XYZ file of C-alpha atoms in Angstrom:
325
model
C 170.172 -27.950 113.046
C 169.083 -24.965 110.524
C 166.530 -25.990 108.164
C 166.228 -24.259 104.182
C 162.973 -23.368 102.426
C 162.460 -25.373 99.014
C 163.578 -23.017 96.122
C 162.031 -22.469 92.344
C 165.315 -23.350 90.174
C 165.719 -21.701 86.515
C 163.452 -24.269 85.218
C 160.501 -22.738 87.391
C 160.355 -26.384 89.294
C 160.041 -25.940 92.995
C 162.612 -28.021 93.902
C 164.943 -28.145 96.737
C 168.221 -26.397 94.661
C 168.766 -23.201 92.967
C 170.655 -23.665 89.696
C 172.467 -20.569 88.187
C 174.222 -19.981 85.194
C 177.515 -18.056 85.793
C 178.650 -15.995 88.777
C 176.842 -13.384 90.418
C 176.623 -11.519 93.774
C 175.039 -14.042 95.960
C 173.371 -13.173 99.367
C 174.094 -15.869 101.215
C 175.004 -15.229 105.092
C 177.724 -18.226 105.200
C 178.303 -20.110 102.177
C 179.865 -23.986 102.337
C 181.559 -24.996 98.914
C 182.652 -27.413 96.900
C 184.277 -27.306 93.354
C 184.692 -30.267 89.867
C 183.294 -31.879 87.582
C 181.241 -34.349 88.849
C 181.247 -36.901 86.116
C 179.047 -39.483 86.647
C 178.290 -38.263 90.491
C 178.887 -41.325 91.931
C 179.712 -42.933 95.354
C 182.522 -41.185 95.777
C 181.157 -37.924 95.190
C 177.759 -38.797 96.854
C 180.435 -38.795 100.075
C 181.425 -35.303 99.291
C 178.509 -33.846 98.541
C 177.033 -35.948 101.907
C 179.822 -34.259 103.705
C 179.206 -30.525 102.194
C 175.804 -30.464 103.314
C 176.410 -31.845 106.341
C 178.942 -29.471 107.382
C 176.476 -26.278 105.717
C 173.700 -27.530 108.539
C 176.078 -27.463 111.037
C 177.405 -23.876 110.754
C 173.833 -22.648 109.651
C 175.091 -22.012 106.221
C 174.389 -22.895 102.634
C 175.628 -25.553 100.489
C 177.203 -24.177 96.953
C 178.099 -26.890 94.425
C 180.388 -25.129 91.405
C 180.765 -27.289 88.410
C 181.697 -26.764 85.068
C 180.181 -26.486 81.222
C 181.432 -27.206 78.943
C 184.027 -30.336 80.487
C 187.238 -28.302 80.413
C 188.845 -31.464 78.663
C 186.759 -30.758 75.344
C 187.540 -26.624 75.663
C 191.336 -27.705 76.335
C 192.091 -30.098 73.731
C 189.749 -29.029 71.210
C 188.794 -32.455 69.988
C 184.726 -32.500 71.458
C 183.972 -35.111 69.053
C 186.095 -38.133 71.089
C 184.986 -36.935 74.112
C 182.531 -39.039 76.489
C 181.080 -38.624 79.456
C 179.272 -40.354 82.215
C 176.211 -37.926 83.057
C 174.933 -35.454 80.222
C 174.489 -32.069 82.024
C 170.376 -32.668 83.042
C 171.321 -35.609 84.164
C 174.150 -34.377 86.968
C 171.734 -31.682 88.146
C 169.517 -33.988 89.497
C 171.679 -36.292 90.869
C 173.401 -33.585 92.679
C 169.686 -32.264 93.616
C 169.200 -35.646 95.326
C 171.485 -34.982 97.544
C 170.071 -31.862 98.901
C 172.414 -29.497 98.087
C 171.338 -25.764 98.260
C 173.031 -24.278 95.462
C 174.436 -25.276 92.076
C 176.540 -22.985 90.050
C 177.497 -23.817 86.355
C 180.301 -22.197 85.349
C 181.162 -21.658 81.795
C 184.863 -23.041 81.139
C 186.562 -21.004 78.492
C 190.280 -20.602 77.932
C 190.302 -17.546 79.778
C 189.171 -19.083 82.779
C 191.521 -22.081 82.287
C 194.581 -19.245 82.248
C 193.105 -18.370 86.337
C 195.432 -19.210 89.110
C 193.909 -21.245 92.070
C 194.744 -18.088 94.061
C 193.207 -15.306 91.595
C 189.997 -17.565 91.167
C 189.463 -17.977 94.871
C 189.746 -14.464 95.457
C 188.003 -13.206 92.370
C 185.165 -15.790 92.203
C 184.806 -17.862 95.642
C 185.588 -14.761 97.961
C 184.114 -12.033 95.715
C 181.238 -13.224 94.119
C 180.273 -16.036 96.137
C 181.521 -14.965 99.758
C 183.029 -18.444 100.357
C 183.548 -19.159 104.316
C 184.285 -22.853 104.058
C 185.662 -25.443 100.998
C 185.498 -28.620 101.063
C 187.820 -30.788 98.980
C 187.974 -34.428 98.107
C 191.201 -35.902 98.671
C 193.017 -35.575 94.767
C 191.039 -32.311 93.879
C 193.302 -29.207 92.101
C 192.150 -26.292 90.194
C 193.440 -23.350 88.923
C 196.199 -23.052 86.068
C 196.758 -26.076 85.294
C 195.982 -27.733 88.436
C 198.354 -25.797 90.360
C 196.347 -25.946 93.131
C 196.792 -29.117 94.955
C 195.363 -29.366 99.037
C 198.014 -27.993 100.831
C 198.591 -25.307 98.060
C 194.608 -24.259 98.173
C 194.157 -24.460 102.212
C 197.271 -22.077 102.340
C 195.634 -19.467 99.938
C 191.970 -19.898 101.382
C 193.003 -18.997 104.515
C 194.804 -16.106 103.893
C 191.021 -15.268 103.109
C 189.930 -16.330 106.664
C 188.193 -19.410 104.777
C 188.502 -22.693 106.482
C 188.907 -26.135 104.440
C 187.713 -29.579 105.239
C 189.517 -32.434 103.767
C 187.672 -35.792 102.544
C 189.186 -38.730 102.178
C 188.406 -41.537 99.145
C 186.337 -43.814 99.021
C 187.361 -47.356 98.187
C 185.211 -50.425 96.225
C 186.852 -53.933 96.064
C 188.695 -52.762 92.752
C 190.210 -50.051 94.254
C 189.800 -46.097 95.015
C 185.874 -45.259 93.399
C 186.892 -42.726 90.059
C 185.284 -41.548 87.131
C 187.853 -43.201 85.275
C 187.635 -46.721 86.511
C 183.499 -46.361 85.872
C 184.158 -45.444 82.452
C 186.646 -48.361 81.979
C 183.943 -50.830 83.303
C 181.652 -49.721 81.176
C 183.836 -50.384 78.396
C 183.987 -53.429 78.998
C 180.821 -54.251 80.051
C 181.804 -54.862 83.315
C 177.694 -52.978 84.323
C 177.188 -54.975 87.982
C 180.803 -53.363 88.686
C 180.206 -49.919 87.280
C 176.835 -49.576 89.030
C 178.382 -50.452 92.581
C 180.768 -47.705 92.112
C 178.084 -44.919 90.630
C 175.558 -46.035 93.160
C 172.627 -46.234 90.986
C 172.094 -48.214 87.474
C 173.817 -46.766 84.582
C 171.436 -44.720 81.908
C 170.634 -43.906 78.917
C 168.121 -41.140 77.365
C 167.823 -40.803 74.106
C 165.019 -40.589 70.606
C 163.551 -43.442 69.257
C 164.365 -43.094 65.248
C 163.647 -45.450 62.532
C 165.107 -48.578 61.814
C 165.500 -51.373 59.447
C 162.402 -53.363 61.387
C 163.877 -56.545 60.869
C 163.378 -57.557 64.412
C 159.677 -57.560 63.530
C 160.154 -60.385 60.798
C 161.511 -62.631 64.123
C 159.024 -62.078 66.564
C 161.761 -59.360 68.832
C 160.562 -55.743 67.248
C 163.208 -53.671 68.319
C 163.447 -49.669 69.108
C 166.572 -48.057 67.848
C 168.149 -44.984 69.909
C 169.939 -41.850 69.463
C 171.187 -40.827 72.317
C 170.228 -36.813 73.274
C 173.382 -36.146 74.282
C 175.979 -37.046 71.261
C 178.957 -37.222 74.252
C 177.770 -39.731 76.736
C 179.683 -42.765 77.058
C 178.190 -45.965 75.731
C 178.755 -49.148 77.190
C 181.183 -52.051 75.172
C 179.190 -54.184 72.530
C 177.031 -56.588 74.286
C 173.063 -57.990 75.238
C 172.263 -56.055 78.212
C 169.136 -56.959 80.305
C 167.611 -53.299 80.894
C 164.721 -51.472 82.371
C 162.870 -49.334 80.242
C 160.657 -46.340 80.782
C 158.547 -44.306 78.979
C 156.458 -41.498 80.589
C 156.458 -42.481 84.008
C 156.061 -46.335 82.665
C 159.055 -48.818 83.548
C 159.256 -52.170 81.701
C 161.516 -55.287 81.195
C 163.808 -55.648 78.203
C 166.815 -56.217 76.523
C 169.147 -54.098 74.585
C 172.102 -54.907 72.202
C 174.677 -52.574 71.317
C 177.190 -53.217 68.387
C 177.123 -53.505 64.725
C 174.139 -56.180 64.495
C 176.674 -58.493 61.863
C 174.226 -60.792 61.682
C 171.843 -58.792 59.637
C 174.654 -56.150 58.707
C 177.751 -58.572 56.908
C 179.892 -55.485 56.043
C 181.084 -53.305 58.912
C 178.133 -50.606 60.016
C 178.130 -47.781 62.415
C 176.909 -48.747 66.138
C 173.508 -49.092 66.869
C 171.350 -49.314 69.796
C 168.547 -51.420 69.878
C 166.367 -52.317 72.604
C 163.445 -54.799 72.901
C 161.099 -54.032 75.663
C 159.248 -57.424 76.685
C 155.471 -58.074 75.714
C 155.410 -54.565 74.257
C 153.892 -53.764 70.865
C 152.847 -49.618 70.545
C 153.739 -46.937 68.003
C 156.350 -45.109 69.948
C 158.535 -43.937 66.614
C 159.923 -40.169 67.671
C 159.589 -40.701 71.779
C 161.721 -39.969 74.590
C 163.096 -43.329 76.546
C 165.372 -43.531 79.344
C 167.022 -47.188 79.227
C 168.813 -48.214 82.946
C 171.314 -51.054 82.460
C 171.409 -53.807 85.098
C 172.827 -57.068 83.341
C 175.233 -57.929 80.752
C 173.601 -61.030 78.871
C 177.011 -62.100 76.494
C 179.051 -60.590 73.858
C 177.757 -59.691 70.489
C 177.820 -62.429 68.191
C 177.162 -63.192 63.872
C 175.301 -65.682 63.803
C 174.717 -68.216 60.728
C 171.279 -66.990 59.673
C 168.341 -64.453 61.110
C 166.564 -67.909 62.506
C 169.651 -68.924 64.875
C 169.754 -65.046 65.634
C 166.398 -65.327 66.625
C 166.517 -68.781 68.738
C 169.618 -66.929 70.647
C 167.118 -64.207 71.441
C 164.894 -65.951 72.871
C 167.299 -67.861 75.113
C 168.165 -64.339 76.030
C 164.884 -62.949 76.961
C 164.599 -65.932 79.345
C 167.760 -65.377 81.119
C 167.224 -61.751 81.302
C 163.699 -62.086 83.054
C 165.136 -63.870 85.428
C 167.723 -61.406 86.226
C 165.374 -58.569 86.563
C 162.977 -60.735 88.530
């Protein structure tokens, strides 16, 4: 089996993956690729990727990941505010880094490219500029004009190039074939044991801790509200969560409601995210958090008065530590 050298990536980590920005001439002696979006990266995709690198080390080669920025559903329908996603850009990079791939291209998706037939871009960008000698596909995948270019379609045109392709089949949970789609919908409704088992890790959220109201202080549950960093990820249906929380390198117990707080908001509010993190009482107004969910607690509820609000907290701290016990 061939082994790589680590590589310094654009961010001047050494780290095991190169990322570029756009195409270029790359010097690569056999290059192994694979081509979407990625959302989410889960188990499904972990299989793929699994299977690229694999197959890379077994013809001495390299493992090239192409994905796309911006998602070619907010270029194509031009509505970018509606549109959410499972994995911010940062966040896909290193989950696709995990899995010790070589190379990751981001490609810029304009409606230029979008106009590209699956055999023009395999010629102009996967033969041309990247030298392409094997694809590997997962079992739905098309690109090209719009999505002209199913399997049979693609393996046909690739090797015409001399390029061989290697099929992967889905992967299946108890609901069903593992998609992007069906994580989002679990997420939605707070279905989070389901939606983890089909990402493979616990769902997350990074975002700025801004100022709030600071009622939560006045009940004994001071609570840190977020804004997410990345205004299109997905946020889970209204709910108690019980969460992990880190800081820094710091991870810590809590809980997190999403919703519209109607207990201490009667009229109809935007969506908030709060999160209480368990026996925790500094100044951290303006920091970066990271919140993992691994439990929904119960739906959001108005309750009578901020003291019943406060007893059902309580009986909600207790159940979470449990859970995360």
């Amino acid at each position: 089996m061939c082994r790589f050298p680590c590589f310094v990536n654009f961010t001047g980590h050494f780290e095991g993956m190169i990322v570029y920005r756009g195409y270029r001439k790359l010097k690569l002696k056999c290059p192994v690729v694979t081509i979407g979006i990625f959302d989410g990266v889960h188990t499904g995709h972990r299989m793929l990727l699994e299977n690229l690198v694999s197959y890379a080390r077994s013809v001495c080669g390299e493992s090239v990941v192409i994905t796309f920025d911006p998602h070619p559903r907010e270029v194509l329908s031009g509505r970018t505010e509606s549109v959410t996603f499972l994995t911010s850009m940062d966040e896909k990079i290193k989950l696709i880094e995990q899995r010790t791939v070589d190379y990751l291209i981001i490609s810029h998706f304009t409606r230029t490219l979008s106009k590209k037939g699956a055999h023009e871009f395999i010629r102009d960008i996967l033969i041309d500029k990247i030298g392409m000698k094997y694809l590997v596909m997962g079992y739905d995948h098309h690109f090209g004009r719009e999505k002209e270019g199913d399997f049979d379609t693609i393996k046909n045109y690739s090797e015409s190039f001399g390029v061989k392709v290697i099929k992967i089949d889905e992967v299946y949970s108890e609901g069903g074939t593992v998609s992007s789609t069906a994580i989002r919908g679990a997420l939605l409704t707070g279905k989070i044991d389901y939606a983890n088992r089909l990402l493979g890790y616990n769902y997350q959220i990074t975002g700025k801790i801004v100022e709030g109201y600071r009622i939560g202080r006045t009940i004994g549950f001071p609570t840190a509200n977020i804004q997410p960093c990345d205004s299109h990820k997905l946020i889970p249906g209204d709910g108690v969560y019980a969460v992990e929380v880190q800081i820094d390198d710091e991870l810590m117990p809590g809980m997190m409601s999403i919703g519209i707080n109607p207990t201490i908001h009667r009229e109809m509010s935007s969506r908030k995210l709060e999160v209480h993190i368990f026996d925790f009482n500094r100044e951290i107004y303006g920091r970066k958090i990271t919140v993992f969910f691994r439990f929904r607690l119960r739906d959001e509820k108005r309750f009578d008065n901020v003291e019943h609000l406060a007893y059902q907290m309580k009986l909600d701290k207790e159940q979470a530590l449990k859970l995360l016990s």
